Tab-separated table of C-alpha atoms in Angstrom:
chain	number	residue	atom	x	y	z
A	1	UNK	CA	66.260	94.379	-14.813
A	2	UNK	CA	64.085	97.167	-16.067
A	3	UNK	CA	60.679	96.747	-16.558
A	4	UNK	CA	59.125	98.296	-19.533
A	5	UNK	CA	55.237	98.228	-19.926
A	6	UNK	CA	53.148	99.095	-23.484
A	7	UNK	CA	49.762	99.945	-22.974
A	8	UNK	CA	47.434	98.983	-24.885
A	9	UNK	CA	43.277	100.252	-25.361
A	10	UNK	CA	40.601	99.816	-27.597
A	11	UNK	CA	41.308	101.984	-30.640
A	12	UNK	CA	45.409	102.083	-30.125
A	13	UNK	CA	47.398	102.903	-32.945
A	14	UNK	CA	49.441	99.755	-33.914
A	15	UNK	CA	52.696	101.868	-34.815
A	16	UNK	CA	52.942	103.799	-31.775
A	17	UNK	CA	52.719	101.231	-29.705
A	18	UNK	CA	54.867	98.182	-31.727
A	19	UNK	CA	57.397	100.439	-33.141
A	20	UNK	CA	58.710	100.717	-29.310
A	21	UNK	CA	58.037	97.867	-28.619
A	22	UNK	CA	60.803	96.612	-31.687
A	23	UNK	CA	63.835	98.614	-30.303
A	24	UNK	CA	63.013	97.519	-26.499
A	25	UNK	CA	63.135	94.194	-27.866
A	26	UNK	CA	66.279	94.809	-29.369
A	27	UNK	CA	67.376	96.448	-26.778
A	28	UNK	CA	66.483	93.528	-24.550
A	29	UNK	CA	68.757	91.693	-26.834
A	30	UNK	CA	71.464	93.753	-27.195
A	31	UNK	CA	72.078	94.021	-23.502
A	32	UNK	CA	71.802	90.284	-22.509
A	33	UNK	CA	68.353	90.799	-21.009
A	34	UNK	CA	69.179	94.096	-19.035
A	35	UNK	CA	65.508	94.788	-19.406
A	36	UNK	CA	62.369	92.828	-19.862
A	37	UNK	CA	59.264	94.152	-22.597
A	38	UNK	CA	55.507	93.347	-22.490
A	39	UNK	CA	52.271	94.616	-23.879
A	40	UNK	CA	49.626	94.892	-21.033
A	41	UNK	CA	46.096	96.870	-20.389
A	42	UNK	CA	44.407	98.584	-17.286
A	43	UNK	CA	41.958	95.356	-17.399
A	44	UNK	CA	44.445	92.302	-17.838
A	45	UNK	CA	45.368	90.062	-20.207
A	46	UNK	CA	42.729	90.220	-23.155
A	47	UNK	CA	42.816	90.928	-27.098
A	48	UNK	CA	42.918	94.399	-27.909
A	49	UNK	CA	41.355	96.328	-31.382
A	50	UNK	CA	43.400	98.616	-32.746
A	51	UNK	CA	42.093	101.783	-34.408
A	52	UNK	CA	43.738	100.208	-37.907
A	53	UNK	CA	40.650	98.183	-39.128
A	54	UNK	CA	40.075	96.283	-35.825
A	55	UNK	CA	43.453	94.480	-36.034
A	56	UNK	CA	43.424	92.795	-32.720
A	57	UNK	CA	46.790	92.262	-30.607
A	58	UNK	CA	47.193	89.876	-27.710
A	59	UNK	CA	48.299	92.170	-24.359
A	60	UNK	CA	49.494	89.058	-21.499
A	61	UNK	CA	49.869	90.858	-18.374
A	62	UNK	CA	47.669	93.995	-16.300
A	63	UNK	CA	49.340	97.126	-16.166
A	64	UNK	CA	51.763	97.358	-13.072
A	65	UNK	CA	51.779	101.429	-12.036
A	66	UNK	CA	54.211	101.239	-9.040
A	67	UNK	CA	56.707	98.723	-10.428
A	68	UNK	CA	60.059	100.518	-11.560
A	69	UNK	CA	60.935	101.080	-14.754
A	70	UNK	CA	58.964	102.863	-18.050
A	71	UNK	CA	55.369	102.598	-19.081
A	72	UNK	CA	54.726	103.636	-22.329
A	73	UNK	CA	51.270	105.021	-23.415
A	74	UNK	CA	50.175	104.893	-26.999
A	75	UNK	CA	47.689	107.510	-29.077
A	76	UNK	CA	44.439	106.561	-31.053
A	77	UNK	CA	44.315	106.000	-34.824
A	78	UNK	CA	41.104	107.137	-36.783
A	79	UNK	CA	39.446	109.766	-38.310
A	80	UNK	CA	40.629	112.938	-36.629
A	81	UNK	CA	37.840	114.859	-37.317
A	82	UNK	CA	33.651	114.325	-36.373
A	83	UNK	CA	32.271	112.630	-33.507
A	84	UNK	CA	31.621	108.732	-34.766
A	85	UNK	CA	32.361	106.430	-32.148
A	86	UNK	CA	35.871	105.636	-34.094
A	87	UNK	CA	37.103	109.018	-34.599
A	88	UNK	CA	40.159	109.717	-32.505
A	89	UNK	CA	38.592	111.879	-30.083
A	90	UNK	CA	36.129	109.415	-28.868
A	91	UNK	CA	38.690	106.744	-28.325
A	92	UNK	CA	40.282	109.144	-26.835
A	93	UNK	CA	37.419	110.339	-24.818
A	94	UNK	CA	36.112	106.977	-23.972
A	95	UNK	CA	39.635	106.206	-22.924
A	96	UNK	CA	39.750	108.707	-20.045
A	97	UNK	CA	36.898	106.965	-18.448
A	98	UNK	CA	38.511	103.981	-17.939
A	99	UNK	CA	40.847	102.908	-15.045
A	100	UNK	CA	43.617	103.284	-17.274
A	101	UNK	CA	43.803	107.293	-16.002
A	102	UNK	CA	43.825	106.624	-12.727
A	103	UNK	CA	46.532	103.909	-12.688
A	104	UNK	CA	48.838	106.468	-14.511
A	105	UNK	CA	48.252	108.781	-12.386
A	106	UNK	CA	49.623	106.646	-9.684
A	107	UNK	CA	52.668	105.932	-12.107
A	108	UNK	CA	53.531	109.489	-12.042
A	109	UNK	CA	53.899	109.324	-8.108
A	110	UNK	CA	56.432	106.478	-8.161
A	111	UNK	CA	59.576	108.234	-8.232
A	112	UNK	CA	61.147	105.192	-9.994
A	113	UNK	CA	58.617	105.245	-12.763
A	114	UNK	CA	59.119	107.246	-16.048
A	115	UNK	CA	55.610	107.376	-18.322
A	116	UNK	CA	56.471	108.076	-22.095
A	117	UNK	CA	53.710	108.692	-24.354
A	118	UNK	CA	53.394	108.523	-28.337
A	119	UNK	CA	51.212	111.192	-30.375
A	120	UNK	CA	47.981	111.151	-28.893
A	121	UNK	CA	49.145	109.097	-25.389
A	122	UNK	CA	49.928	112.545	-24.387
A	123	UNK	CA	46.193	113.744	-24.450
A	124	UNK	CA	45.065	110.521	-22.980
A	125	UNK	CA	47.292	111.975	-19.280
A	126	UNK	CA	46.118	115.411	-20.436
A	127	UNK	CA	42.861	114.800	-20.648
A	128	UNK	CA	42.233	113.697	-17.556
A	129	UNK	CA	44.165	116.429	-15.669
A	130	UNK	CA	47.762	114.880	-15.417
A	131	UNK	CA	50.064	117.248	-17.428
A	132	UNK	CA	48.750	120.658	-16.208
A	133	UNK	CA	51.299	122.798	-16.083
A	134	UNK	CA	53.879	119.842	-17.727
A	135	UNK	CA	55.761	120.563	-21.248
A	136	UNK	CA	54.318	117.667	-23.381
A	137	UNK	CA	54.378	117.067	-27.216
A	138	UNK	CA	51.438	115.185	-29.037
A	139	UNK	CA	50.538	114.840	-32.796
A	140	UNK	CA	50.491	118.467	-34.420
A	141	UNK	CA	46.798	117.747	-34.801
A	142	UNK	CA	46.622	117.820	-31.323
A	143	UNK	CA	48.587	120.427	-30.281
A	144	UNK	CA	45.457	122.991	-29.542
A	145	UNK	CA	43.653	120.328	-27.537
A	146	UNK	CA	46.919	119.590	-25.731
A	147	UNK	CA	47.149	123.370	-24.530
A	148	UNK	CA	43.366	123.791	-23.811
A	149	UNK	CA	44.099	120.555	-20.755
A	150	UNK	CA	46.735	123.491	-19.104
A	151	UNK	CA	49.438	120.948	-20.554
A	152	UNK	CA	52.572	123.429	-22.096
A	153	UNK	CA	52.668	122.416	-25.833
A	154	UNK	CA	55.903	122.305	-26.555
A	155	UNK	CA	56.615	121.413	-30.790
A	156	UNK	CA	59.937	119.245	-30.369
A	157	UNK	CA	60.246	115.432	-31.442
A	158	UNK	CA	61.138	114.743	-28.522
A	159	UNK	CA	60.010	116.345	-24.692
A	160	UNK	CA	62.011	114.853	-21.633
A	161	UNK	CA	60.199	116.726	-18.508
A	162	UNK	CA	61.758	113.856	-15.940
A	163	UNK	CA	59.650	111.202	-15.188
A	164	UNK	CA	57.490	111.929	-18.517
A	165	UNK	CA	58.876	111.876	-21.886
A	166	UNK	CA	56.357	112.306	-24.772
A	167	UNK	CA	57.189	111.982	-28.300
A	168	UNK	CA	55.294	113.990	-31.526
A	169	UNK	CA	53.620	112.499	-34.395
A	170	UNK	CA	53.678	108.720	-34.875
A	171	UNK	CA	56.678	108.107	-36.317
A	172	UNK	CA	58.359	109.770	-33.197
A	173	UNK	CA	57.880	106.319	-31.432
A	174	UNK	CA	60.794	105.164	-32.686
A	175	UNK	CA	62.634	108.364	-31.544
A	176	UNK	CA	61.136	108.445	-28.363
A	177	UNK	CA	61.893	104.924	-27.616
A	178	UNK	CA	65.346	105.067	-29.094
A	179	UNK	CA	66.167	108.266	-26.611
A	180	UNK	CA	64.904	106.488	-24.045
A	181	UNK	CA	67.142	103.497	-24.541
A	182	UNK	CA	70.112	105.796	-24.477
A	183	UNK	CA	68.781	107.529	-21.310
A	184	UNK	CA	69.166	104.052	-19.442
A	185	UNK	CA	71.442	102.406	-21.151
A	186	UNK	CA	74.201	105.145	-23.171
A	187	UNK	CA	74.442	105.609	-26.381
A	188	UNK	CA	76.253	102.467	-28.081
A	189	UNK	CA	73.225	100.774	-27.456
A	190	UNK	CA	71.280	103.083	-29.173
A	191	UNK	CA	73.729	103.692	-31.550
A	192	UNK	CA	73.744	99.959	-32.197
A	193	UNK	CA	69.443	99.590	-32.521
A	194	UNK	CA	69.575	102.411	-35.295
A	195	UNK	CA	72.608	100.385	-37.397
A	196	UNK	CA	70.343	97.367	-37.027
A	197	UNK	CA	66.513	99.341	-37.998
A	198	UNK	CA	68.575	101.706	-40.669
A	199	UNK	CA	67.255	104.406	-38.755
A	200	UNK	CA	68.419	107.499	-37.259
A	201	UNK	CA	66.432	109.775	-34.667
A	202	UNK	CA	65.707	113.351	-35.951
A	203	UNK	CA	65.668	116.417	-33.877
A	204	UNK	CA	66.666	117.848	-30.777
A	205	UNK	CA	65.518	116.628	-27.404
A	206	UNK	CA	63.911	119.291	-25.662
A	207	UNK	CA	64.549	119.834	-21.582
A	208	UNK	CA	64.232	122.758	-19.572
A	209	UNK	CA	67.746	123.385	-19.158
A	210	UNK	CA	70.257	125.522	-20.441
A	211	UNK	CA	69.819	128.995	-21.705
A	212	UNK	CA	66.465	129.893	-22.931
A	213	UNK	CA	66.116	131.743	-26.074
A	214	UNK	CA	65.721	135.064	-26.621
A	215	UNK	CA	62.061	135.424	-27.965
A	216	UNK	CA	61.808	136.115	-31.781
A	217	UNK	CA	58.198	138.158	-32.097
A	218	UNK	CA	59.142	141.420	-33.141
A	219	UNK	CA	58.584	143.179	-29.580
A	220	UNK	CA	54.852	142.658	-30.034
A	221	UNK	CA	53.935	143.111	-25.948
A	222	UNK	CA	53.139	140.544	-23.599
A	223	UNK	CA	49.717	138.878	-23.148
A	224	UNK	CA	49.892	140.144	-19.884
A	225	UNK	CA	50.984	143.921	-21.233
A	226	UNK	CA	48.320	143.833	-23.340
A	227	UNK	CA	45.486	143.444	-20.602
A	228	UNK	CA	47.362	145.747	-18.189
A	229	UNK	CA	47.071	148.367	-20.677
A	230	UNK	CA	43.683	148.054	-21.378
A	231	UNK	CA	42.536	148.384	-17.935
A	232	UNK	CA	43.916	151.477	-17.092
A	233	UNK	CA	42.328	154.647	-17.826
A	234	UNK	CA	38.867	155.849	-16.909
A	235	UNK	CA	35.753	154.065	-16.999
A	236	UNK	CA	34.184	153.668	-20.114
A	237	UNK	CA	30.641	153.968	-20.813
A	238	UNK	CA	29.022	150.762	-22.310
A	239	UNK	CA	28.039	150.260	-25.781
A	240	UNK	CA	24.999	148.527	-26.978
A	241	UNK	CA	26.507	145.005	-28.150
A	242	UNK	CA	28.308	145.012	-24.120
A	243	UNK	CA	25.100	145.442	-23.048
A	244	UNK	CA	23.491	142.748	-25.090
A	245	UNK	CA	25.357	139.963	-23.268
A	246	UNK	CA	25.139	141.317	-19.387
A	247	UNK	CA	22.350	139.472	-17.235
A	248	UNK	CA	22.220	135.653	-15.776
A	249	UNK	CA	21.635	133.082	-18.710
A	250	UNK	CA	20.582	129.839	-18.186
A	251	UNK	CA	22.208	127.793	-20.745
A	252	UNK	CA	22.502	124.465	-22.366
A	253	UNK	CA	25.624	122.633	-23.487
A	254	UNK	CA	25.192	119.643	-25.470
A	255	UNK	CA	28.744	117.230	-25.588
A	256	UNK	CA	29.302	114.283	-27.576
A	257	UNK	CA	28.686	112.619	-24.357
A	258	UNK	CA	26.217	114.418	-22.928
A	259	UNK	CA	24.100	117.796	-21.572
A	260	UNK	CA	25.369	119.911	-19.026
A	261	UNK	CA	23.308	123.020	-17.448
A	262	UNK	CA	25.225	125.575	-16.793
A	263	UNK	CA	24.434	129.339	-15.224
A	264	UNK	CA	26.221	132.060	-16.785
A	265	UNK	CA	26.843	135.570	-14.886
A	266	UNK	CA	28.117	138.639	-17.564
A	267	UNK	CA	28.482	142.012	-17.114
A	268	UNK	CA	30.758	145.087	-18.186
A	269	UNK	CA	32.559	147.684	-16.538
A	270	UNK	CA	35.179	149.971	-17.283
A	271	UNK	CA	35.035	148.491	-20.985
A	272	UNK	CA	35.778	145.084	-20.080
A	273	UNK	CA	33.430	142.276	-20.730
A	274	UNK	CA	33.951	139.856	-17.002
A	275	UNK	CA	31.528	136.648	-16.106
A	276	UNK	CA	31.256	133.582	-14.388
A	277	UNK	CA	30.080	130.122	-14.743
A	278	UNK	CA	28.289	127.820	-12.053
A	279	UNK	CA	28.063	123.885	-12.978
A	280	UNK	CA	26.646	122.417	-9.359
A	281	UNK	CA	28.430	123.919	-6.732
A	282	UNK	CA	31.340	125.045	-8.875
A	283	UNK	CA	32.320	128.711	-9.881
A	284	UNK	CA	34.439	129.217	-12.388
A	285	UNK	CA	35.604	132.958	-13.768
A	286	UNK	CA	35.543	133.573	-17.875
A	287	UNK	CA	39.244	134.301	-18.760
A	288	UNK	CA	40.455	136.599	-21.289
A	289	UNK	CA	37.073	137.338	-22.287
A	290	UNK	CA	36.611	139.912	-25.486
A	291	UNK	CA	33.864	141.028	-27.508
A	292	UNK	CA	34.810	140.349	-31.439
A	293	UNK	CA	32.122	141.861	-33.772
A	294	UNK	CA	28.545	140.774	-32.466
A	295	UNK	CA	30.185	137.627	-30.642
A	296	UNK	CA	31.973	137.290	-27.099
A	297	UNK	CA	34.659	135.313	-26.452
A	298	UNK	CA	36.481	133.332	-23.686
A	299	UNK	CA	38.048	130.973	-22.406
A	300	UNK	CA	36.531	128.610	-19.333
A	301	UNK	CA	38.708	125.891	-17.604
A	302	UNK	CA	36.301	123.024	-16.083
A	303	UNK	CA	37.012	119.717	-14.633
A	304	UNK	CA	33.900	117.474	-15.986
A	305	UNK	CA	33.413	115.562	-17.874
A	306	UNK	CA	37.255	115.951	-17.995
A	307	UNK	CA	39.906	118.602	-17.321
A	308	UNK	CA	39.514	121.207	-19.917
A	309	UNK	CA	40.141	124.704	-21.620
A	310	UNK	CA	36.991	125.570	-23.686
A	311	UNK	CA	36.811	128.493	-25.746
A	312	UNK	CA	33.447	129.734	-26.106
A	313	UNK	CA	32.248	132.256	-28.391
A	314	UNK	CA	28.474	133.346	-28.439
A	315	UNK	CA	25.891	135.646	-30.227
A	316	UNK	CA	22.578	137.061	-28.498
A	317	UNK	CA	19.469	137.585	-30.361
A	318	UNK	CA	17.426	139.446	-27.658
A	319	UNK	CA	17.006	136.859	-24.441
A	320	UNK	CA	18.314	134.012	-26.335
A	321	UNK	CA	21.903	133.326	-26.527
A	322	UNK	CA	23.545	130.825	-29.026
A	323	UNK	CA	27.140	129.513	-29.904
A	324	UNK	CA	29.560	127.077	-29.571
A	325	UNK	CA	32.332	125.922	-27.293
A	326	UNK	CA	35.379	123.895	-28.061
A	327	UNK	CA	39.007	122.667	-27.273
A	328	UNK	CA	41.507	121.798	-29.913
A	329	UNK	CA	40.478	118.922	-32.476
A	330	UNK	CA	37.830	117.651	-29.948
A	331	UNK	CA	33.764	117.823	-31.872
A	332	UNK	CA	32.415	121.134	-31.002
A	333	UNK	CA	29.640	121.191	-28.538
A	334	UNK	CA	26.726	123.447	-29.407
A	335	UNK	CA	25.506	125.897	-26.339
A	336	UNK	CA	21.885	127.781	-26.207
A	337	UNK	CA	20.616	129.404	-23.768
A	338	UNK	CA	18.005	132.079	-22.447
A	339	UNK	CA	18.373	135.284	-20.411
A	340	UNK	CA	16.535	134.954	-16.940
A	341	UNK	CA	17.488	138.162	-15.121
């Protein structure tokens, strides 16, 4: 019998987590109890809020990582946007700091476990460092936070990467699920849950197989052609905005959950802006840093409070530098800082 598992967590959206939860039931059904359905949480049984005015829902079980079958992770529902403890990136955040994380991350180890996610479930794995490197689809809202956790955004319905399958927008539930009925079970019974919901999936599954297509940008060149050809050539005397942001900065980052101090390192050669950031005993290097106008840009990859791609971008008034870093739909966090050598 195959086990599926619906997660719930405070702040769950009811319809990506019930609307799955239908066609396994029907699924359960129309295969004479080939597979069994449940709702459970990280904690145990226990009545869970939604994000849809508090509506609670009843979950019976604990979450089960290493027992075979499909675990299906829900997103968020709330405001999108602003920092108030029910917007959907601090359910989202608060989410990652529970044990839920760490119990999927031992689901992705069991070679007979496949975890599915629904809009924002994807960012919950993401967020705490799961899908780096892993096409995954999340809500288009999310898309830019999704890439900034080293996930690979990929904008299908529907993303099958083996032992993960992640569906879109909230609606994809139902395709998600559906696709995943037919993955176990063939397509009659699929066939047979969309005559019974009047419902028929939409789009193409996407898998990294088969031909890949032929890129449609014009012959604009590479990232990677881009940098190469500006670091050829001979060195390049510094102007005076480079020059404003070399030194060591102490500086100030101030999260929706908290302060972190963090050392910055800058300086220019050959006309390119490179630093370095120290948190603790970690070093990380600036990537594709650039000056635009009287800020600087780049991007910084750091692992706390969770696994992230921030993009920075900074101004300097003398020995005091100011700005703001941020990933994808998550509240931007406000930096200042001061030059000290």
């Amino acid at each position: 019998m195959l086990s599926v598992q619906i997660v719930l967590f405070d702040g769950f959206d009811l319809l990506d987590a019930l609307a799955p939860y239908e066609v396994f039931c029907a699924a359960e059904m129309l295969t004479e109890n080939a597979l069994s359905v449940k709702l459970v949480t990280a904690e145990g049984p226990r009545s869970v809020p939604s994000g849809t005015n508090g509506l609670k829902i009843e979950a019976g079980d604990r979450l089960d990582p290493v027992r075979p079958g499909i675990i299906l992770v829900p997103g968020a529902s709330g405001p999108v946007e602003g920092d108030g403890p029910n917007s959907v990136p601090s359910i989202l955040g608060r989410t990652v700091h529970t044990a839920l994380p760490g119990m999927l991350g031992k689901a992705l180890e069991q070679k007979e476990v496949v975890v599915a996610t629904v809009c924002g479930g994807s960012l919950v794995l993401a967020m705490a460092g799961l899908l780096e490197g892993r096409p995954a689809v999340t809500n288009h809202l999310g898309m830019d936070l999704l890439g900034a956790t080293g996930a690979v955004p990929i904008p299908a319905r529907v993303v099958d990467d083996g032992n993960l399958v992640s569906g879109g927008g909230v609606t994809s539930g139902l395709d998600a699920a559906l696709y995943l009925v037919e993955r176990e079970f063939g397509p009659r019974i699929a066939h047979e849950i969309e005559r019974l919901f009047e419902y028929e999936r939409r789009g193409t599954v996407w898998r990294a197989t088969g031909m890949a297509p032929i890129p449609m940008t014009g012959g604009e060149p590479q990232k990677a052609e881009k940098q190469a050809a500006i670091k050829v050539g001979p060195p390049t005397g510094k102007t005076q905005q480079e020059f404003a942001f070399d030194g060591e900065w102490d500086t100030t980052i101030a999260t929706p959950i908290g302060k972190l101090q963090v050392r910055l390192s800058i300086v220019t050669y050959n006309g390119i802006v490179h630093g370095k950031a120290v948190q603790g005993n970690e070093t990380v290097d600036f990537l594709d840093s650039v000056l635009q106008g009287d800020k600087l840009v780049w991007l910084l990859k750091i692992t706390k409070p969770m696994r992230l791609n921030l993009k920075f971008e900074v101004a300097v008034d003398g020995d005091q530098m100011t700005g703001v870093a941020k990933a994808g739909m998550l509240p931007a966090s406000k930096l200042t800082g001061r030059r000290i050598l």
